[in-house]
C-alpha cells in the first residue's frame, strides 16, 4: 500500500513514467530495512514505534545526516516511506543503517559487564534513546502521539498535515499520472483506493493528540529524567483536532473531483485471493469508503477512554491546560453540521447526510445505550449538543431557506430522532440512578 503511494508520487513528480517500475534504489532500501528489522527481533528487540521522533523534520531528506543516524532512531520502527512532499530531492526512502536506539539497546542486552549494564539502563532520557512499543501505539488506551506506526519525523502532527496534503494533491490529478494509452481503467481505481487508505493512515497520528500525553519510562534520578506523563499542550491538541475536523469532517474532506470519479474502471481480475469487486460492488463505493474512514475517526475521538483521559487530565494538569470534552464535542458538531450550524441554511449533499446520520446514530447511542465506562459528563455534554443541534435544525427548516427535498426530509427526520433520543436518554438515566 505504501509502496503504491511512492509510485504515485514518483509519477506525479515526473520522476518515472506510467510504464516504468519503481526505482531499484527504493526496492533495495526497503529490503535492507526489513532484513535489519527482522534480525533485530532475532537479537531480542521489540518494536520501537517512537523511533521516528528522534529525527528533526528538516533532516528527513538530508542523506548525510540519515546515513549516520538513520531516517529513524531504530530499525524496529514501522516507518512510512520517506517521500519529499514538496517535490524537492528525495532522501533515503527507508532507513539504511541501525539507529542510536538500536546501538544502545544491543549494548545493554549483550554486555557481559553488570556495572556497564546498570550504567546503560540509566540512559533512557538521553537523546537518541526515545522508545515506545506496541501497547503504547495501539488500542483505545494509547495516549502518546509520538508513538505511531507509519509516520516520520519529530513532529507527527506536522507530518500528518504534510502527508494529507500530498495525498489530496495526488487524488485530484490522478488520471493524468496513472492512465496512459491502452491502460486498464481499474488501475486508476486501485490508485485511488490506495490514496484513500494512505489518507486515513496519515490522519491517524493526529487523533492521539486529543487528550494526549507523552509517556516516559525514566526512573527516578536518571540524568534528565522526565515526568512519567506530560500533557500535550492545549494549543497542539486544538491544532490536531482542527486538522482532523478539516481532513475528515469538513464539506470538502473527500471531495474527489467528479472527472476523476467518472474515469474509475471495474476490476475484472478474480483469482489468487483477489476479488473483482470492492465491498461487493462493481462500481466504486466512494460513499461507503469515505464513511468508513469517518466512522473510525468519530468512534476514536468519542471513545469512553478518550473522555475519561480528558477528565483525568483536567485534574492532573489543570483544565485550562488541556482540551476539554465540550471543546472536542463543539468542534465535531460544528463541522459535521456546518450546513445548518451558522449562517444561511444550505442543502446537505449525500455524503454529508450519511455523515450526519452516523453522528446522530452515535450520539443517540451515547444517551440511550451508553458504551461501558462512558463518563457521565460526556453524556451530559452529548445531551446539550443534541439539544443545541435540534434548535439549529428547527431554525434552518423554518428560515425560508430554499432547501431541496432530500435535505428537508433528512433534517425533519433528524429533528424527530433527536427529540426521541433526548426523551429516551433521560429515562435511561433516571432508571440508572434508581437502580
Ligand atoms: Zn517487527
Short mmCIF file of C-alpha atoms and ligand atoms in Angstrom, two decimals:
data_model
loop_
_atom_site.label_atom_id
_atom_site.label_comp_id
_atom_site.label_asym_id
_atom_site.label_seq_id
_atom_site.Cartn_x
_atom_site.Cartn_y
_atom_site.Cartn_z
CA UNK A 1 0.00 0.00 0.00
CA UNK A 2 2.80 2.39 0.96
CA UNK A 3 4.94 1.37 -1.99
CA UNK A 4 1.99 2.23 -4.22
CA UNK A 5 1.96 5.71 -2.67
CA UNK A 6 5.65 6.09 -3.51
CA UNK A 7 4.90 5.09 -7.09
CA UNK A 8 2.00 7.57 -7.36
CA UNK A 9 4.27 10.33 -6.06
CA UNK A 10 7.08 9.47 -8.46
CA UNK A 11 4.56 9.53 -11.33
CA UNK A 12 3.15 12.87 -10.16
CA UNK A 13 6.60 14.46 -10.00
CA UNK A 14 7.51 13.04 -13.42
CA UNK A 15 10.41 11.04 -11.90
CA UNK A 16 9.05 7.92 -13.63
CA UNK A 17 6.55 7.40 -16.45
CA UNK A 18 3.41 5.20 -16.11
CA UNK A 19 5.14 2.23 -17.76
CA UNK A 20 8.24 2.39 -15.53
CA UNK A 21 8.75 0.27 -12.42
CA UNK A 22 9.71 1.94 -9.13
CA UNK A 23 13.47 2.62 -8.84
CA UNK A 24 15.74 -0.26 -7.73
CA UNK A 25 17.16 2.07 -5.09
CA UNK A 26 13.75 2.10 -3.39
CA UNK A 27 13.39 -1.71 -3.52
CA UNK A 28 16.96 -2.15 -2.24
CA UNK A 29 16.46 0.22 0.69
CA UNK A 30 13.20 -1.48 1.62
CA UNK A 31 14.74 -4.98 1.57
CA UNK A 32 17.69 -3.81 3.65
CA UNK A 33 15.38 -2.16 6.18
CA UNK A 34 13.11 -5.22 6.54
CA UNK A 35 16.12 -7.51 6.91
CA UNK A 36 17.60 -5.29 9.65
CA UNK A 37 14.18 -5.20 11.38
CA UNK A 38 13.75 -8.98 11.46
CA UNK A 39 17.34 -9.55 12.55
CA UNK A 40 16.62 -7.05 15.34
CA UNK A 41 13.78 -9.32 16.53
CA UNK A 42 16.05 -12.37 16.49
CA UNK A 43 18.50 -10.43 18.67
CA UNK A 44 15.72 -9.78 21.17
CA UNK A 45 14.50 -6.28 20.30
CA UNK A 46 10.86 -5.28 20.48
CA UNK A 47 9.25 -2.72 18.17
CA UNK A 48 10.18 0.91 18.72
CA UNK A 49 7.22 2.83 17.30
CA UNK A 50 8.53 6.04 18.82
CA UNK A 51 11.79 5.79 16.92
CA UNK A 52 10.74 8.26 14.23
CA UNK A 53 10.52 11.30 16.55
CA UNK A 54 14.28 11.48 17.12
CA UNK A 55 14.72 12.80 13.57
CA UNK A 56 14.25 16.57 13.02
CA UNK A 57 11.82 17.28 10.18
CA UNK A 58 14.50 19.19 8.24
CA UNK A 59 16.86 16.18 8.37
CA UNK A 60 14.47 13.66 6.83
CA UNK A 61 15.85 14.22 3.34
CA UNK A 62 19.43 15.01 4.40
CA UNK A 63 21.25 11.88 3.22
CA UNK A 64 24.44 12.74 5.06
CA UNK A 65 22.57 13.01 8.37
CA UNK A 66 20.39 9.91 7.83
CA UNK A 67 23.40 7.85 6.69
CA UNK A 68 24.84 8.33 10.19
CA UNK A 69 21.71 8.45 12.35
CA UNK A 70 19.11 6.62 10.29
CA UNK A 71 15.85 8.05 8.95
CA UNK A 72 14.51 6.73 12.29
CA UNK A 73 16.45 6.01 15.50
CA UNK A 74 15.62 2.31 15.29
CA UNK A 75 15.23 -0.37 12.63
CA UNK A 76 12.44 -1.67 14.92
CA UNK A 77 10.10 1.13 13.69
CA UNK A 78 7.29 0.66 11.17
CA UNK A 79 8.26 3.77 9.21
CA UNK A 80 6.21 5.31 6.44
CA UNK A 81 8.25 5.56 3.23
CA UNK A 82 10.14 8.84 3.30
CA UNK A 83 8.71 10.94 0.46
CA UNK A 84 9.63 14.57 -0.22
CA UNK A 85 6.15 16.14 -0.29
CA UNK A 86 7.42 19.43 -1.72
CA UNK A 87 8.81 17.76 -4.84
CA UNK A 88 12.37 18.52 -3.69
CA UNK A 89 15.21 15.94 -3.83
CA UNK A 90 14.22 12.75 -2.01
CA UNK A 91 16.35 11.40 0.83
CA UNK A 92 16.51 7.71 1.69
CA UNK A 93 13.08 6.09 1.28
CA UNK A 94 13.85 3.75 4.17
CA UNK A 95 16.42 3.87 6.90
CA UNK A 96 19.70 2.42 5.68
CA UNK A 97 21.50 1.87 8.99
CA UNK A 98 20.88 0.74 12.56
CA UNK A 99 19.95 3.71 14.73
CA UNK A 100 21.03 5.26 18.01
CA UNK A 101 18.34 3.41 19.98
CA UNK A 102 19.36 0.03 18.48
CA UNK A 103 23.03 0.52 19.43
CA UNK A 104 22.04 1.44 22.99
CA UNK A 105 19.59 -1.46 23.44
CA UNK A 106 22.03 -4.02 22.00
CA UNK A 107 24.90 -2.63 24.10
CA UNK A 108 22.73 -3.13 27.23
CA UNK A 109 21.48 -6.57 26.24
CA UNK A 110 24.81 -8.02 25.21
CA UNK A 111 27.36 -6.54 27.61
CA UNK A 112 28.80 -9.21 29.92
CA UNK A 113 29.61 -6.44 32.43
CA UNK A 114 26.84 -5.89 35.04
CA UNK A 115 28.21 -2.47 36.02
CA UNK A 116 28.13 -1.34 32.41
CA UNK A 117 24.58 -2.71 32.01
CA UNK A 118 23.47 -0.68 35.05
CA UNK A 119 25.06 2.47 33.61
CA UNK A 120 23.38 1.95 30.22
CA UNK A 121 19.99 1.31 31.83
CA UNK A 122 20.11 4.79 33.40
CA UNK A 123 20.34 6.46 29.96
CA UNK A 124 16.67 6.25 28.92
CA UNK A 125 16.27 10.04 28.85
CA UNK A 126 19.32 10.59 26.66
CA UNK A 127 18.88 11.99 23.20
CA UNK A 128 18.62 9.22 20.60
CA UNK A 129 17.17 6.67 23.04
CA UNK A 130 13.49 7.52 22.76
CA UNK A 131 11.31 4.39 22.85
CA UNK A 132 7.68 3.24 22.81
CA UNK A 133 6.31 -0.13 21.72
CA UNK A 134 3.18 -2.00 20.56
CA UNK A 135 1.00 -1.47 23.64
CA UNK A 136 1.88 2.26 23.63
CA UNK A 137 0.90 2.64 19.98
CA UNK A 138 -2.34 0.69 19.72
CA UNK A 139 -5.74 0.31 21.30
CA UNK A 140 -8.13 2.72 22.96
CA UNK A 141 -5.74 3.23 25.87
CA UNK A 142 -2.96 4.55 23.62
CA UNK A 143 -2.30 8.17 24.56
CA UNK A 144 1.16 9.22 23.38
CA UNK A 145 1.02 10.98 19.99
CA UNK A 146 4.74 10.43 19.46
CA UNK A 147 4.27 6.63 19.34
CA UNK A 148 2.81 5.70 15.95
CA UNK A 149 3.24 3.20 13.19
CA UNK A 150 3.55 4.61 9.66
CA UNK A 151 4.72 8.15 10.41
CA UNK A 152 8.04 10.00 10.28
CA UNK A 153 9.93 12.86 11.93
CA UNK A 154 9.95 14.61 15.29
CA UNK A 155 6.58 16.28 14.73
CA UNK A 156 3.93 13.64 13.91
CA UNK A 157 1.23 16.32 13.56
CA UNK A 158 3.25 18.30 11.02
CA UNK A 159 3.96 15.03 9.20
CA UNK A 160 0.24 14.17 9.23
CA UNK A 161 -0.65 17.58 7.78
CA UNK A 162 2.03 17.29 5.12
CA UNK A 163 1.10 13.78 4.06
CA UNK A 164 -2.64 14.55 3.92
CA UNK A 165 -1.77 17.48 1.65
CA UNK A 166 0.40 15.24 -0.52
CA UNK A 167 -2.37 12.65 -0.91
CA UNK A 168 -5.08 15.21 -1.66
CA UNK A 169 -2.83 16.80 -4.28
CA UNK A 170 -2.38 13.39 -5.88
CA UNK A 171 -6.02 12.31 -5.99
CA UNK A 172 -7.20 15.44 -7.74
CA UNK A 173 -4.83 14.86 -10.70
CA UNK A 174 -4.75 11.08 -10.60
CA UNK A 175 -5.89 10.14 -14.15
CA UNK A 176 -3.04 12.21 -15.67
CA UNK A 177 -0.50 10.22 -13.66
CA UNK A 178 -1.94 6.74 -13.95
CA UNK A 179 -3.75 6.37 -17.25
CA UNK A 180 -1.87 6.23 -20.48
CA UNK A 181 -2.67 4.64 -23.83
CA UNK A 182 -4.21 1.12 -23.53
CA UNK A 183 -4.04 1.16 -19.71
CA UNK A 184 -6.90 -0.68 -17.98
CA UNK A 185 -9.11 1.80 -16.12
CA UNK A 186 -9.12 -0.25 -12.93
CA UNK A 187 -5.53 0.86 -12.35
CA UNK A 188 -6.99 4.27 -11.60
CA UNK A 189 -9.46 2.63 -9.20
CA UNK A 190 -6.63 0.81 -7.43
CA UNK A 191 -4.61 4.00 -7.23
CA UNK A 192 -7.50 5.98 -5.71
CA UNK A 193 -8.21 3.27 -3.11
CA UNK A 194 -4.52 3.28 -2.22
CA UNK A 195 -4.59 7.04 -1.75
CA UNK A 196 -7.71 6.99 0.44
CA UNK A 197 -6.20 4.30 2.68
CA UNK A 198 -2.97 6.29 2.92
CA UNK A 199 -5.05 9.38 3.71
CA UNK A 200 -6.77 7.60 6.62
CA UNK A 201 -3.38 6.43 7.87
CA UNK A 202 -1.97 9.93 7.57
CA UNK A 203 -4.81 11.34 9.70
CA UNK A 204 -4.38 8.66 12.39
CA UNK A 205 -1.41 10.15 14.32
CA UNK A 206 -3.39 13.37 14.91
CA UNK A 207 -6.09 11.53 16.90
CA UNK A 208 -3.75 10.75 19.81
CA UNK A 209 -3.07 14.46 20.39
CA UNK A 210 -6.66 14.94 21.57
CA UNK A 211 -6.45 14.26 25.30
CA UNK A 212 -2.89 13.09 24.60
CA UNK A 213 0.04 12.73 26.98
CA UNK A 214 3.66 11.86 26.36
CA UNK A 215 4.67 8.79 28.32
CA UNK A 216 8.20 8.43 29.71
CA UNK A 217 9.73 5.32 31.28
CA UNK A 218 12.63 7.12 33.00
CA UNK A 219 13.42 6.01 36.54
CA UNK A 220 13.67 8.47 39.42
CA UNK A 221 17.09 10.10 39.39
CA UNK A 222 18.03 9.17 35.80
CA UNK A 223 20.01 12.01 34.18
CA UNK A 224 17.45 14.46 32.62
CA UNK A 225 14.59 12.30 33.92
CA UNK A 226 11.21 13.47 32.59
CA UNK A 227 7.82 13.25 34.29
CA UNK A 228 6.04 9.91 33.67
CA UNK A 229 3.19 11.66 31.85
CA UNK A 230 3.39 15.07 30.17
CA UNK A 231 0.21 16.64 28.78
CA UNK A 232 0.24 17.63 25.12
CA UNK A 233 -0.06 21.45 25.26
CA UNK A 234 -3.61 22.65 24.71
CA UNK A 235 -2.72 24.62 21.58
CA UNK A 236 -1.26 21.48 19.98
CA UNK A 237 -4.35 19.45 20.92
CA UNK A 238 -6.50 22.13 19.33
CA UNK A 239 -4.36 22.20 16.20
CA UNK A 240 -4.63 18.41 15.87
CA UNK A 241 -8.41 18.48 16.37
CA UNK A 242 -8.77 21.22 13.73
CA UNK A 243 -6.66 19.16 11.35
CA UNK A 244 -8.82 16.04 11.84
CA UNK A 245 -12.04 18.04 11.52
CA UNK A 246 -10.75 19.70 8.34
CA UNK A 247 -9.42 16.46 6.89
CA UNK A 248 -12.22 14.11 7.93
CA UNK A 249 -15.44 16.00 8.70
CA UNK A 250 -15.49 19.15 6.58
CA UNK A 251 -17.60 19.66 3.47
CA UNK A 252 -14.65 19.02 1.14
CA UNK A 253 -12.88 16.27 3.13
CA UNK A 254 -13.42 13.63 0.46
CA UNK A 255 -14.02 15.91 -2.47
CA UNK A 256 -12.56 13.76 -5.23
CA UNK A 257 -13.30 15.67 -8.48
CA UNK A 258 -16.17 14.16 -10.48
CA UNK A 259 -13.95 13.98 -13.59
CA UNK A 260 -11.69 11.61 -11.62
CA UNK A 261 -14.66 9.55 -10.37
CA UNK A 262 -16.05 9.29 -13.90
CA UNK A 263 -12.88 7.55 -15.12
CA UNK A 264 -12.70 4.84 -12.46
CA UNK A 265 -12.95 1.40 -14.06
CA UNK A 266 -14.06 -2.01 -12.78
CA UNK A 267 -11.52 -4.63 -11.79
CA UNK A 268 -12.28 -7.85 -13.69
CA UNK A 269 -9.47 -9.87 -12.08
CA UNK A 270 -10.73 -12.56 -9.73
CA UNK A 271 -8.07 -15.04 -8.83
CA UNK A 272 -5.36 -15.85 -6.30
CA UNK A 273 -7.36 -14.38 -3.45
CA UNK A 274 -8.11 -11.10 -5.20
CA UNK A 275 -11.75 -10.06 -5.63
CA UNK A 276 -13.14 -8.45 -8.74
CA UNK A 277 -15.42 -6.24 -6.67
CA UNK A 278 -14.87 -3.64 -3.96
CA UNK A 279 -17.09 -4.46 -0.98
CA UNK A 280 -19.29 -6.47 -3.38
CA UNK A 281 -19.65 -3.56 -5.81
CA UNK A 282 -18.54 -3.42 -9.44
CA UNK A 283 -18.67 0.38 -9.46
CA UNK A 284 -16.77 2.45 -6.90
CA UNK A 285 -18.36 2.65 -3.41
CA UNK A 286 -17.00 6.13 -2.67
CA UNK A 287 -19.63 6.97 -0.08
CA UNK A 288 -19.11 3.77 1.87
CA UNK A 289 -15.35 4.12 1.81
CA UNK A 290 -15.44 7.76 2.96
CA UNK A 291 -17.98 6.90 5.66
CA UNK A 292 -15.83 4.05 6.99
CA UNK A 293 -12.88 6.46 7.43
CA UNK A 294 -15.17 8.98 9.14
CA UNK A 295 -16.69 6.29 11.37
CA UNK A 296 -13.23 5.25 12.56
CA UNK A 297 -12.30 8.84 13.39
CA UNK A 298 -15.59 9.65 15.14
CA UNK A 299 -15.52 6.49 17.25
CA UNK A 300 -11.93 7.10 18.30
CA UNK A 301 -12.49 10.75 19.17
CA UNK A 302 -15.58 9.97 21.26
CA UNK A 303 -14.33 6.73 22.82
CA UNK A 304 -15.14 6.44 26.56
CA UNK A 305 -11.40 6.17 27.27
CA UNK A 306 -10.69 9.45 25.46
CA UNK A 307 -13.26 11.33 27.51
CA UNK A 308 -12.08 9.61 30.70
CA UNK A 309 -8.45 10.53 29.87
CA UNK A 310 -9.52 14.12 29.32
CA UNK A 311 -11.37 14.23 32.67
CA UNK A 312 -8.35 12.82 34.50
CA UNK A 313 -6.04 15.21 32.61
CA UNK A 314 -8.09 18.15 33.86
CA UNK A 315 -7.37 17.07 37.45
CA UNK A 316 -3.72 16.25 36.79
CA UNK A 317 -2.63 19.14 34.57
CA UNK A 318 -5.36 21.78 35.12
CA UNK A 319 -8.48 22.14 32.94
CA UNK A 320 -7.05 25.33 31.39
CA UNK A 321 -4.04 23.39 30.03
CA UNK A 322 -5.88 20.65 28.14
CA UNK A 323 -8.68 20.39 25.61
CA UNK A 324 -11.99 19.71 27.39
CA UNK A 325 -14.88 17.37 26.48
CA UNK A 326 -17.21 20.27 25.46
CA UNK A 327 -14.46 21.72 23.24
CA UNK A 328 -13.98 18.39 21.45
CA UNK A 329 -17.74 17.93 21.00
CA UNK A 330 -18.25 21.52 19.82
CA UNK A 331 -15.63 21.08 17.11
CA UNK A 332 -17.18 17.83 15.89
CA UNK A 333 -20.80 19.01 15.93
CA UNK A 334 -19.99 22.36 14.30
CA UNK A 335 -18.06 20.73 11.44
CA UNK A 336 -20.39 17.80 10.82
CA UNK A 337 -23.47 20.06 10.84
CA UNK A 338 -21.92 23.09 9.10
CA UNK A 339 -24.84 23.38 6.65
CA UNK A 340 -27.25 24.29 9.45
CA UNK A 341 -24.82 25.39 12.18
CA UNK A 342 -24.28 29.00 11.20
CA UNK A 343 -25.28 31.46 8.50
CA UNK A 344 -27.98 30.76 5.94
CA UNK A 345 -29.03 27.08 5.92
CA UNK A 346 -27.78 25.20 2.88
CA UNK A 347 -28.55 21.94 1.06
CA UNK A 348 -26.83 18.90 2.52
CA UNK A 349 -25.25 16.65 -0.16
CA UNK A 350 -25.49 12.81 0.03
CA UNK A 351 -22.05 12.22 1.52
CA UNK A 352 -22.74 14.78 4.24
CA UNK A 353 -26.18 13.37 5.02
CA UNK A 354 -24.54 9.98 5.58
CA UNK A 355 -22.02 11.51 7.93
CA UNK A 356 -24.73 13.40 9.81
CA UNK A 357 -26.78 10.20 10.23
CA UNK A 358 -23.66 8.48 11.54
CA UNK A 359 -23.25 11.31 14.05
CA UNK A 360 -26.90 11.05 15.16
CA UNK A 361 -26.71 7.23 15.48
CA UNK A 362 -23.57 7.51 17.56
CA UNK A 363 -24.66 10.40 19.80
CA UNK A 364 -28.07 8.80 20.34
CA UNK A 365 -26.34 5.61 21.43
CA UNK A 366 -24.25 7.59 23.95
CA UNK A 367 -27.52 8.78 25.51
CA UNK A 368 -29.67 5.67 25.26
CA UNK A 369 -27.18 2.76 25.26
CA UNK A 370 -24.04 4.34 26.67
CA UNK A 371 -20.89 2.32 25.97
CA UNK A 372 -19.28 0.78 29.06
CA UNK A 373 -17.22 3.26 31.10
CA UNK A 374 -18.53 6.34 29.28
CA UNK A 375 -18.02 9.20 31.79
CA UNK A 376 -21.32 10.75 32.95
CA UNK A 377 -20.03 14.22 31.97
CA UNK A 378 -19.64 13.10 28.38
CA UNK A 379 -23.30 12.07 28.34
CA UNK A 380 -24.45 15.43 29.71
CA UNK A 381 -22.34 17.23 27.10
CA UNK A 382 -23.79 15.00 24.36
CA UNK A 383 -27.32 15.84 25.54
CA UNK A 384 -26.56 19.56 25.37
CA UNK A 385 -25.01 19.20 21.90
CA UNK A 386 -28.10 17.39 20.60
CA UNK A 387 -30.42 19.97 22.13
CA UNK A 388 -28.44 22.77 20.52
CA UNK A 389 -28.48 20.96 17.19
CA UNK A 390 -32.23 20.40 17.45
CA UNK A 391 -32.70 24.16 17.81
CA UNK A 392 -30.49 24.97 14.85
CA UNK A 393 -32.27 22.41 12.63
CA UNK A 394 -35.59 23.92 13.67
CA UNK A 395 -34.35 27.38 12.68
CA UNK A 396 -32.98 26.06 9.37
CA UNK A 397 -36.32 24.41 8.48
CA UNK A 398 -38.29 27.48 9.41
CA UNK A 399 -35.88 30.02 7.93
CA UNK A 400 -37.42 30.10 4.47
CA UNK A 401 -34.10 28.95 3.01
CA UNK A 402 -34.66 27.08 -0.26
CA UNK A 403 -33.68 23.54 0.66
CA UNK A 404 -34.04 20.58 -1.70
CA UNK A 405 -36.40 17.70 -0.92
CA UNK A 406 -33.61 15.38 0.29
CA UNK A 407 -32.29 17.98 2.72
CA UNK A 408 -35.74 18.86 4.05
CA UNK A 409 -36.63 15.18 4.55
CA UNK A 410 -33.29 14.49 6.20
CA UNK A 411 -33.48 17.45 8.59
CA UNK A 412 -37.09 16.69 9.52
CA UNK A 413 -36.22 13.09 10.31
CA UNK A 414 -33.14 14.03 12.33
CA UNK A 415 -35.12 16.61 14.27
CA UNK A 416 -37.65 13.95 15.29
CA UNK A 417 -34.94 11.44 16.14
CA UNK A 418 -33.17 13.94 18.40
CA UNK A 419 -36.43 14.59 20.25
CA UNK A 420 -36.98 10.85 20.80
CA UNK A 421 -33.36 10.32 21.85
CA UNK A 422 -33.43 13.14 24.38
CA UNK A 423 -36.55 11.69 26.00
CA UNK A 424 -35.37 8.07 25.92
CA UNK A 425 -31.95 9.11 27.20
CA UNK A 426 -33.48 10.80 30.21
CA UNK A 427 -35.46 7.67 31.06
CA UNK A 428 -32.30 5.59 30.88
CA UNK A 429 -30.55 7.97 33.23
CA UNK A 430 -33.41 8.02 35.74
CA UNK A 431 -33.68 4.23 35.73
CA UNK A 432 -29.93 4.06 36.15
CA UNK A 433 -29.95 6.36 39.19
CA UNK A 434 -32.85 4.44 40.79
CA UNK A 435 -31.18 1.10 40.17
ZN1 LIG B 1 8.58 -6.46 13.75
#
